[in-house]
Amino acid sequence: MSYPADLKYTKDHEWVKIDGASARVGITDYAQKQLGDVVYLELPQVGRTLRKGEVFGTIESVKAVSELYSPVDGEVTEVHSALVQKPEAVNKDPHGSWMIALKVTGGQEGLLDAAAYTDLTK
């Protein structure tokens, strides 16, 4: 399993792509494989303020329901509504299936690079 070098990762198996003050968040390939077939996503409303590590939604699969954790501090600026309508896309392209976009306000410490995340999931 390889992880894109332009993403940062959490120990809770979310990825974040930070571009200046903006970020997009999703779950990793490892997480989607552990969950199995994703059938439902519950995501926050635009405008919600999140702290790093705070639950921002849930993901439901045929195996389990898991909480989604914000990898950084920020304000939700966009929710990927098309993904909510077709949550199974997470299984096909987890690193391309962003869930929320954030205006980053801080709290980026402790994120893992691709090599460190790969070691974590071995």
mmCIF file with all atom_site columns, C-alpha atoms in Angstrom, residues 55-115:
data_model
loop_
_atom_site.group_PDB
_atom_site.id
_atom_site.type_symbol
_atom_site.label_atom_id
_atom_site.label_alt_id
_atom_site.label_comp_id
_atom_site.label_asym_id
_atom_site.label_entity_id
_atom_site.label_seq_id
_atom_site.pdbx_PDB_ins_code
_atom_site.Cartn_x
_atom_site.Cartn_y
_atom_site.Cartn_z
_atom_site.occupancy
_atom_site.B_iso_or_equiv
_atom_site.pdbx_formal_charge
_atom_site.auth_seq_id
_atom_site.auth_comp_id
_atom_site.auth_asym_id
_atom_site.auth_atom_id
_atom_site.pdbx_PDB_model_num
ATOM 1  C CA . VAL A 1 55  ? -15.239 14.377 15.767 1.00 0.00 ? 55  VAL A CA 1
ATOM 2  C CA . PHE A 1 56  ? -16.618 15.944 12.588 1.00 0.00 ? 56  PHE A CA 1
ATOM 3  C CA . GLY A 1 57  ? -18.778 13.081 11.319 1.00 0.00 ? 57  GLY A CA 1
ATOM 4  C CA . THR A 1 58  ? -19.325 9.373  10.998 1.00 0.00 ? 58  THR A CA 1
ATOM 5  C CA . ILE A 1 59  ? -18.701 6.770  8.347  1.00 0.00 ? 59  ILE A CA 1
ATOM 6  C CA . GLU A 1 60  ? -20.750 3.603  8.188  1.00 0.00 ? 60  GLU A CA 1
ATOM 7  C CA . SER A 1 61  ? -19.793 0.406  6.430  1.00 0.00 ? 61  SER A CA 1
ATOM 8  C CA . VAL A 1 62  ? -21.250 -3.061 6.256  1.00 0.00 ? 62  VAL A CA 1
ATOM 9  C CA . LYS A 1 63  ? -18.935 -3.946 9.178  1.00 0.00 ? 63  LYS A CA 1
ATOM 10 C CA . ALA A 1 64  ? -19.032 -0.962 11.526 1.00 0.00 ? 64  ALA A CA 1
ATOM 11 C CA . VAL A 1 65  ? -19.733 2.701  12.220 1.00 0.00 ? 65  VAL A CA 1
ATOM 12 C CA . SER A 1 66  ? -16.667 4.846  12.903 1.00 0.00 ? 66  SER A CA 1
ATOM 13 C CA . GLU A 1 67  ? -16.194 8.450  13.904 1.00 0.00 ? 67  GLU A CA 1
ATOM 14 C CA . LEU A 1 68  ? -14.199 10.857 11.729 1.00 0.00 ? 68  LEU A CA 1
ATOM 15 C CA . TYR A 1 69  ? -11.659 13.142 13.455 1.00 0.00 ? 69  TYR A CA 1
ATOM 16 C CA . SER A 1 70  ? -10.399 16.500 12.286 1.00 0.00 ? 70  SER A CA 1
ATOM 17 C CA . PRO A 1 71  ? -6.639  16.395 11.665 1.00 0.00 ? 71  PRO A CA 1
ATOM 18 C CA . VAL A 1 72  ? -6.262  20.173 12.174 1.00 0.00 ? 72  VAL A CA 1
ATOM 19 C CA . ASP A 1 73  ? -8.014  23.166 13.722 1.00 0.00 ? 73  ASP A CA 1
ATOM 20 C CA . GLY A 1 74  ? -10.253 24.921 11.243 1.00 0.00 ? 74  GLY A CA 1
ATOM 21 C CA . GLU A 1 75  ? -13.627 26.036 9.965  1.00 0.00 ? 75  GLU A CA 1
ATOM 22 C CA . VAL A 1 76  ? -15.604 23.868 7.544  1.00 0.00 ? 76  VAL A CA 1
ATOM 23 C CA . THR A 1 77  ? -15.835 25.775 4.257  1.00 0.00 ? 77  THR A CA 1
ATOM 24 C CA . GLU A 1 78  ? -17.225 22.996 2.066  1.00 0.00 ? 78  GLU A CA 1
ATOM 25 C CA . VAL A 1 79  ? -18.762 19.533 2.383  1.00 0.00 ? 79  VAL A CA 1
ATOM 26 C CA . HIS A 1 80  ? -18.368 17.068 -0.486 1.00 0.00 ? 80  HIS A CA 1
ATOM 27 C CA . SER A 1 81  ? -22.091 16.528 -1.048 1.00 0.00 ? 81  SER A CA 1
ATOM 28 C CA . ALA A 1 82  ? -21.559 14.301 -4.109 1.00 0.00 ? 82  ALA A CA 1
ATOM 29 C CA . LEU A 1 83  ? -19.586 11.912 -1.901 1.00 0.00 ? 83  LEU A CA 1
ATOM 30 C CA . VAL A 1 84  ? -22.438 11.850 0.628  1.00 0.00 ? 84  VAL A CA 1
ATOM 31 C CA . GLN A 1 85  ? -24.706 10.728 -2.233 1.00 0.00 ? 85  GLN A CA 1
ATOM 32 C CA . LYS A 1 86  ? -22.181 8.061  -3.387 1.00 0.00 ? 86  LYS A CA 1
ATOM 33 C CA . PRO A 1 87  ? -20.198 7.081  -0.271 1.00 0.00 ? 87  PRO A CA 1
ATOM 34 C CA . GLU A 1 88  ? -18.953 3.893  -1.949 1.00 0.00 ? 88  GLU A CA 1
ATOM 35 C CA . ALA A 1 89  ? -16.528 6.125  -3.901 1.00 0.00 ? 89  ALA A CA 1
ATOM 36 C CA . VAL A 1 90  ? -14.356 6.119  -0.743 1.00 0.00 ? 90  VAL A CA 1
ATOM 37 C CA . ASN A 1 91  ? -13.597 2.445  -1.376 1.00 0.00 ? 91  ASN A CA 1
ATOM 38 C CA . LYS A 1 92  ? -12.580 3.058  -4.990 1.00 0.00 ? 92  LYS A CA 1
ATOM 39 C CA . ASP A 1 93  ? -10.392 6.150  -4.462 1.00 0.00 ? 93  ASP A CA 1
ATOM 40 C CA . PRO A 1 94  ? -9.862  6.924  -0.764 1.00 0.00 ? 94  PRO A CA 1
ATOM 41 C CA . HIS A 1 95  ? -7.101  9.489  -1.292 1.00 0.00 ? 95  HIS A CA 1
ATOM 42 C CA . GLY A 1 96  ? -9.108  11.275 -3.995 1.00 0.00 ? 96  GLY A CA 1
ATOM 43 C CA . SER A 1 97  ? -12.376 11.226 -2.041 1.00 0.00 ? 97  SER A CA 1
ATOM 44 C CA . TRP A 1 98  ? -12.161 14.288 0.183  1.00 0.00 ? 98  TRP A CA 1
ATOM 45 C CA . MET A 1 99  ? -14.992 14.703 2.665  1.00 0.00 ? 99  MET A CA 1
ATOM 46 C CA . ILE A 1 100 ? -14.670 18.256 3.969  1.00 0.00 ? 100 ILE A CA 1
ATOM 47 C CA . ALA A 1 101 ? -12.678 21.359 3.144  1.00 0.00 ? 101 ALA A CA 1
ATOM 48 C CA . LEU A 1 102 ? -11.389 23.532 5.967  1.00 0.00 ? 102 LEU A CA 1
ATOM 49 C CA . LYS A 1 103 ? -9.990  27.011 6.463  1.00 0.00 ? 103 LYS A CA 1
ATOM 50 C CA . VAL A 1 104 ? -7.006  26.032 8.600  1.00 0.00 ? 104 VAL A CA 1
ATOM 51 C CA . THR A 1 105 ? -6.621  28.066 11.777 1.00 0.00 ? 105 THR A CA 1
ATOM 52 C CA . GLY A 1 106 ? -3.835  26.053 13.450 1.00 0.00 ? 106 GLY A CA 1
ATOM 53 C CA . GLY A 1 107 ? -3.265  22.789 15.245 1.00 0.00 ? 107 GLY A CA 1
ATOM 54 C CA . GLN A 1 108 ? -1.182  21.022 12.595 1.00 0.00 ? 108 GLN A CA 1
ATOM 55 C CA . GLU A 1 109 ? 1.415   19.491 14.908 1.00 0.00 ? 109 GLU A CA 1
ATOM 56 C CA . GLY A 1 110 ? 1.700   15.723 15.167 1.00 0.00 ? 110 GLY A CA 1
ATOM 57 C CA . LEU A 1 111 ? 0.708   14.927 11.582 1.00 0.00 ? 111 LEU A CA 1
ATOM 58 C CA . LEU A 1 112 ? 2.588   12.049 9.971  1.00 0.00 ? 112 LEU A CA 1
ATOM 59 C CA . ASP A 1 113 ? 4.286   12.027 6.583  1.00 0.00 ? 113 ASP A CA 1
ATOM 60 C CA . ALA A 1 114 ? 3.708   9.129  4.171  1.00 0.00 ? 114 ALA A CA 1
ATOM 61 C CA . ALA A 1 115 ? 6.696   7.115  5.421  1.00 0.00 ? 115 ALA A CA 1
#
